[in-house]
Coordinates of C-alpha atoms in Angstrom, one line a residue:
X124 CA 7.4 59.6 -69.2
X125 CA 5.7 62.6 -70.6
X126 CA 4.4 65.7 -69.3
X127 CA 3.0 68.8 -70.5
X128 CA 5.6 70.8 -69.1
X129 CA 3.5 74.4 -67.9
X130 CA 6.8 76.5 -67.6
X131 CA 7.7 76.3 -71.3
X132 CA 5.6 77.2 -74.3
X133 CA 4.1 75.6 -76.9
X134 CA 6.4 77.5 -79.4
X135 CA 9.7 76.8 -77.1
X136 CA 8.7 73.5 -76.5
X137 CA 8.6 73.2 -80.8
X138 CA 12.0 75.1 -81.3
X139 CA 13.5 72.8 -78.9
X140 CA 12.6 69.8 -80.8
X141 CA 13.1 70.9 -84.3
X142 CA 16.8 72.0 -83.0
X143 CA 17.3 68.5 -82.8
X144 CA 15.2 66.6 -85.1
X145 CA 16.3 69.0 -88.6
X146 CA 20.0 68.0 -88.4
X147 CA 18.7 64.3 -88.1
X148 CA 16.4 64.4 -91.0
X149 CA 18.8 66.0 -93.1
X150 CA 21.7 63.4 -92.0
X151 CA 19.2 60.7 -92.4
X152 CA 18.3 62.1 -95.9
X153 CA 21.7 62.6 -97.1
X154 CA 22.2 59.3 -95.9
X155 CA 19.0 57.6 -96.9
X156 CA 17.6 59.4 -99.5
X157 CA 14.7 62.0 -98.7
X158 CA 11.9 59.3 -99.4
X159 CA 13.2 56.7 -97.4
X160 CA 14.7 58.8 -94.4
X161 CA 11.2 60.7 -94.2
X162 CA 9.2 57.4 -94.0
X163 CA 11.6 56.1 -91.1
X164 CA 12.4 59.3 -89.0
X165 CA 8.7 60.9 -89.1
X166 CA 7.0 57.4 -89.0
X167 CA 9.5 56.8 -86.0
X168 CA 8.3 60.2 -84.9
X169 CA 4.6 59.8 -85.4
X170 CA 4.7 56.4 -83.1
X171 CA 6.4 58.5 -80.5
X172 CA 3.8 61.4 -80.4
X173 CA 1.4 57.9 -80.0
X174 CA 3.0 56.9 -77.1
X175 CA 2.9 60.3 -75.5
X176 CA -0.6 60.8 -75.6
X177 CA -1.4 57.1 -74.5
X178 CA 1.0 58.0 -71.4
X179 CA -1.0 61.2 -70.6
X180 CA -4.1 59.5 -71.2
X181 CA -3.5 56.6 -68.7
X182 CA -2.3 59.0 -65.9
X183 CA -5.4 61.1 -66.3
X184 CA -8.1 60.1 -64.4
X185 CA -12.1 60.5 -65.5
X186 CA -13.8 59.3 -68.6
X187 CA -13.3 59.9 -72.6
X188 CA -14.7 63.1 -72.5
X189 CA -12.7 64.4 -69.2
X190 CA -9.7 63.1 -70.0
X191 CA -10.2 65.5 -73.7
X192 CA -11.5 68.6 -71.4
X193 CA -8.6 68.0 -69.0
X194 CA -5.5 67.5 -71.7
X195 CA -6.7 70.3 -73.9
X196 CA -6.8 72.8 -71.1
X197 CA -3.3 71.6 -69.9
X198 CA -1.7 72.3 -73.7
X199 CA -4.0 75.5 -74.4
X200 CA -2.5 76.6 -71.3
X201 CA 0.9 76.6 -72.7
X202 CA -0.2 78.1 -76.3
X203 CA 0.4 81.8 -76.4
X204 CA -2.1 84.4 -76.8
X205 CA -0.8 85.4 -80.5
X206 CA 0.3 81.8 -81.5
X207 CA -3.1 81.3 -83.2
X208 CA -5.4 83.7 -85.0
X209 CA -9.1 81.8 -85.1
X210 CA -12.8 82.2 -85.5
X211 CA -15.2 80.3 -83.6
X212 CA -18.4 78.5 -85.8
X213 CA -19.4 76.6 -83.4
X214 CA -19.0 76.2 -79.6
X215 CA -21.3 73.8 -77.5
X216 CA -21.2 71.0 -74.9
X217 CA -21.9 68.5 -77.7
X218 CA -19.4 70.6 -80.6
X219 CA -16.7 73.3 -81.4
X220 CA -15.4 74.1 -84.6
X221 CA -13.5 77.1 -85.4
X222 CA -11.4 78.4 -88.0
X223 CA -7.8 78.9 -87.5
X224 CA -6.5 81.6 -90.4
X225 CA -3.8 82.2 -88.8
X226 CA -0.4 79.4 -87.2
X227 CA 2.9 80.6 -85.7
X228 CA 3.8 77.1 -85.5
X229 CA 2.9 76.7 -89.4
X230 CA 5.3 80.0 -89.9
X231 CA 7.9 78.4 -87.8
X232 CA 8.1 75.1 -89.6
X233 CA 7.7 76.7 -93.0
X234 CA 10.4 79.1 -92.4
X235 CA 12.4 76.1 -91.4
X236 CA 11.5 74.3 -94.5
X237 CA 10.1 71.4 -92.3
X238 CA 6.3 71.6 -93.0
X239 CA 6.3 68.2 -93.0
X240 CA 7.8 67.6 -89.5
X241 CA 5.6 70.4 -88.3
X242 CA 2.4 68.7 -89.1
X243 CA 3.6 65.5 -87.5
X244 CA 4.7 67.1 -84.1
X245 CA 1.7 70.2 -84.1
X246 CA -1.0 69.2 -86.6
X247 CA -1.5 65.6 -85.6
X248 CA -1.1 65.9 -82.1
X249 CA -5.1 66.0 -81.9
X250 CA -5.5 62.8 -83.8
X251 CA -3.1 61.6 -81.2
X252 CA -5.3 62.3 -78.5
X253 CA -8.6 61.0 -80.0
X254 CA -6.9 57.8 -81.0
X255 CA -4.7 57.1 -78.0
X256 CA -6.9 58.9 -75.1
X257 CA -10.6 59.1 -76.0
X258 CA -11.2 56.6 -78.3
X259 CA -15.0 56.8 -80.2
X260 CA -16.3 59.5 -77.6
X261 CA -14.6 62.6 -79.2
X262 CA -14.5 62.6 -83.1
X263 CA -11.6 64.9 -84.7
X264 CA -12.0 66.1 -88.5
X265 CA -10.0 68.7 -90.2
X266 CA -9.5 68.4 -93.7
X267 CA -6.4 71.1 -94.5
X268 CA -4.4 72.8 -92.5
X269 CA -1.6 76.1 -93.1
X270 CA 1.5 73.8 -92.0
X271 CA 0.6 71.5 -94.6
X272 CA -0.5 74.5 -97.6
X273 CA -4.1 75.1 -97.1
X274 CA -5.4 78.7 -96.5
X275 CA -6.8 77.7 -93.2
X276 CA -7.3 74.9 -90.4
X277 CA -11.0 74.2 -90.4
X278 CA -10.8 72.5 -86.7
X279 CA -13.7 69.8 -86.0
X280 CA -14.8 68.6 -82.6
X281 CA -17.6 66.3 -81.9
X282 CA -18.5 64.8 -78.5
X283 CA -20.3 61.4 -79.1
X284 CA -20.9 60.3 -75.0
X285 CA -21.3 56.7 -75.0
X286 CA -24.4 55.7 -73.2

């Protein structure tokens, strides 16, 4: 069962995993081809990041909206001051968007040549908790992100309390 583990990082808890998971994409590639490993060992991936967040969100107890408030203070908690560089738009009870301009995670997994395997673990992992934890009460929108090429993570929140 998962658990946002306080003692480790963000960033440690990233270089963990992609110690293990490069040398099994690159086996699976060499195996598989890069096409056909990537479907299978990020797809595989992708359900498992699923299942964490439906774990977390069944253990946490409140609504939508404070399961969201409580899950994103437990990871923010682990991310490092200097991990992201970000400017605020927006920041109300009903919405927040901000800006991010700046990733160490995207620098980790592009310098590792795993952009790819970045976004699935770091970039999706809010999708993950919308879909799996809050369901229709929080919407999530970001159309590019730096781990994936674009010049900035344009970071969409909007509360939609069901009546």
């Amino acid at each position: 069962m998962y658990e946002f583990n306080q003692a480790i990082s963000k960033m440690d808890e990233f270089k963990a995993e992609a110690q293990v998971l490069i040398p099994v994409l690159q086996a699976a590639r060499a195996e598989l081809g890069e096409e056909r490993a990537n479907r299978l060992i990020l797809g595989a991936l992708r359900a498992w990041c699923r299942e964490r967040f439906k774990q977390l969100g069944a253990r946490t107890p409140g609504t939508p909206r404070e399961k969201w408030d409580t899950l994103k203070k437990l990871d923010g908690a682990r991310t490092r001051e200097h991990d992201l560089e970000f400017s605020i738009l927006k920041w109300e009870p009903e919405a927040i968007e901000y800006d991010v301009s700046r990733c160490v995670y995207a620098e980790l997994f592009r310098e590792l040549g795993e952009p790819e395997l970045g976004a699935v673990l770091v970039c999706d992992a809010d999708l993950y908790l919308v879909e799996q934890v809050t369901g229709p009460e929080v919407e999530y929108r970001r159309t590019q992100s730096i781990m994936e090429g674009g010049s900035f993570c344009d970071i969409r929140w909007r509360i939609t309390e069901s009546e």
